[in-house]
Amino acid sequence: MIGLHAMLLRRSFTSKAIPEALWKLGKLNHIAIATPDLAKSASLYKNILGADISEPQPLPDHGVTTIFVNLGNTKLELLHPLGEKSPIQGFLDKNKSGGLHHICIEVDNIQNAMKEVKAKGIRCLTEEPRIGAHNKPVVFLHPKDCSGVLVELEQS
């Protein structure tokens, strides 16, 4: 009887004290790497390390061409500038050899995630989600608000 009472008390307390989340953080979708030479980087992962890679995918709305490297538990996204206004070109101007650009984490409700992170002082780089490389809505969070890491949230 005491066990049942404690369980009911705990359920009552937690349902009032902790509101149900409107969204959930999911798995790591990919780690993005900016590269000045897409073919060379793709060859490293495919021909030297033996990974399965995708075909290059131009994304003009994002100013990049991507190749995904499938790792089983996650992916690497190789990024190369596309067009004169590519944000990746600015990154490569500062980092001539390329390097880690961002991480992408899945969320089950991108609109609610955006509202909540904004309410907590995290800046989104766009007002609305855009369609990303997986044809799903994405939004980037400002690295200055995320411990120096550019974080991409992607609708799962």
CSV table of C-alpha atoms in Angstrom, one decimal, residues 41-136:
chain,number,residue,atom,x,y,z
A,41,SER,CA,37.6,14.7,-49.8
A,42,ALA,CA,35.2,12.3,-51.3
A,43,SER,CA,38.0,10.1,-52.5
A,44,LEU,CA,39.5,10.0,-49.0
A,45,TYR,CA,36.4,8.6,-47.5
A,46,LYS,CA,35.5,6.3,-50.5
A,47,ASN,CA,38.8,5.0,-51.8
A,48,ILE,CA,41.1,5.2,-48.8
A,49,LEU,CA,38.7,4.6,-45.9
A,50,GLY,CA,36.2,2.4,-47.8
A,51,ALA,CA,33.0,4.3,-46.9
A,52,ASP,CA,29.8,4.4,-48.9
A,53,ILE,CA,29.3,7.9,-50.3
A,54,SER,CA,26.4,9.6,-52.1
A,55,GLU,CA,26.5,11.4,-55.4
A,56,PRO,CA,27.2,15.2,-55.2
A,57,GLN,CA,24.0,17.1,-54.5
A,58,PRO,CA,23.9,20.8,-55.4
A,59,LEU,CA,21.8,22.9,-53.1
A,60,PRO,CA,21.6,26.4,-54.6
A,61,ASP,CA,19.3,27.7,-51.9
A,62,HIS,CA,22.0,27.0,-49.3
A,63,GLY,CA,25.0,27.9,-51.6
A,64,VAL,CA,26.6,24.4,-51.2
A,65,THR,CA,27.2,21.1,-53.0
A,66,THR,CA,27.1,18.2,-50.6
A,67,ILE,CA,28.2,14.6,-50.5
A,68,PHE,CA,27.1,12.4,-47.7
A,69,VAL,CA,29.5,9.8,-46.2
A,70,ASN,CA,27.4,7.0,-44.6
A,71,LEU,CA,29.0,5.6,-41.4
A,72,GLY,CA,26.2,3.3,-40.2
A,73,ASN,CA,25.4,5.1,-36.9
A,74,THR,CA,25.5,8.6,-38.5
A,75,LYS,CA,26.8,10.5,-41.5
A,76,LEU,CA,29.4,13.0,-42.5
A,77,GLU,CA,28.3,15.8,-44.8
A,78,LEU,CA,31.1,17.1,-47.1
A,79,LEU,CA,30.3,20.8,-48.0
A,80,HIS,CA,31.7,22.7,-50.9
A,81,PRO,CA,30.8,26.3,-52.0
A,82,LEU,CA,28.3,26.7,-54.7
A,83,GLY,CA,27.8,30.2,-56.2
A,84,GLU,CA,29.4,33.5,-55.3
A,85,LYS,CA,27.4,34.1,-52.1
A,86,SER,CA,28.1,30.7,-50.5
A,87,PRO,CA,28.5,30.8,-46.7
A,88,ILE,CA,30.9,28.0,-47.0
A,89,GLN,CA,33.3,30.2,-49.0
A,90,GLY,CA,33.5,32.6,-46.1
A,91,PHE,CA,34.3,29.7,-43.8
A,92,LEU,CA,37.0,28.4,-46.2
A,93,ASP,CA,38.5,31.9,-46.6
A,94,LYS,CA,39.2,31.7,-42.8
A,95,ASN,CA,40.1,28.0,-42.8
A,96,LYS,CA,42.0,27.3,-46.0
A,97,SER,CA,42.2,23.5,-45.4
A,98,GLY,CA,38.5,23.3,-44.4
A,99,GLY,CA,37.3,21.7,-41.2
A,100,LEU,CA,34.4,21.0,-39.0
A,101,HIS,CA,31.5,23.3,-40.0
A,102,HIS,CA,28.4,22.2,-38.0
A,103,ILE,CA,26.6,19.4,-36.3
A,104,CYS,CA,23.0,18.4,-37.1
A,105,ILE,CA,20.6,17.0,-34.5
A,106,GLU,CA,17.1,15.7,-35.3
A,107,VAL,CA,14.1,17.2,-33.5
A,108,ASP,CA,10.5,15.8,-33.7
A,109,ASN,CA,8.9,19.3,-34.0
A,110,ILE,CA,11.1,21.9,-35.5
A,111,GLN,CA,8.5,24.8,-35.1
A,112,ASN,CA,8.2,24.2,-31.3
A,113,ALA,CA,12.0,23.7,-31.0
A,114,MET,CA,12.5,27.1,-32.6
A,115,LYS,CA,10.0,28.8,-30.4
A,116,GLU,CA,11.6,27.3,-27.2
A,117,VAL,CA,15.2,28.0,-28.1
A,118,LYS,CA,14.3,31.6,-29.0
A,119,ALA,CA,12.5,32.0,-25.7
A,120,LYS,CA,15.7,30.8,-24.0
A,121,GLY,CA,17.9,33.4,-25.8
A,122,ILE,CA,19.3,31.2,-28.6
A,123,ARG,CA,19.3,33.0,-31.9
A,124,CYS,CA,18.1,31.2,-35.1
A,125,LEU,CA,19.9,32.2,-38.3
A,126,THR,CA,16.6,32.3,-40.2
A,127,GLU,CA,13.1,33.3,-39.1
A,128,GLU,CA,11.6,30.1,-40.6
A,129,PRO,CA,13.0,26.7,-41.3
A,130,ARG,CA,14.3,26.0,-44.8
A,131,ILE,CA,14.4,22.7,-46.7
A,132,GLY,CA,17.7,21.0,-46.2
A,133,ALA,CA,19.7,18.3,-48.0
A,134,HIS,CA,17.4,15.5,-46.8
A,135,ASN,CA,14.3,17.4,-48.1
A,136,LYS,CA,13.3,18.1,-44.5
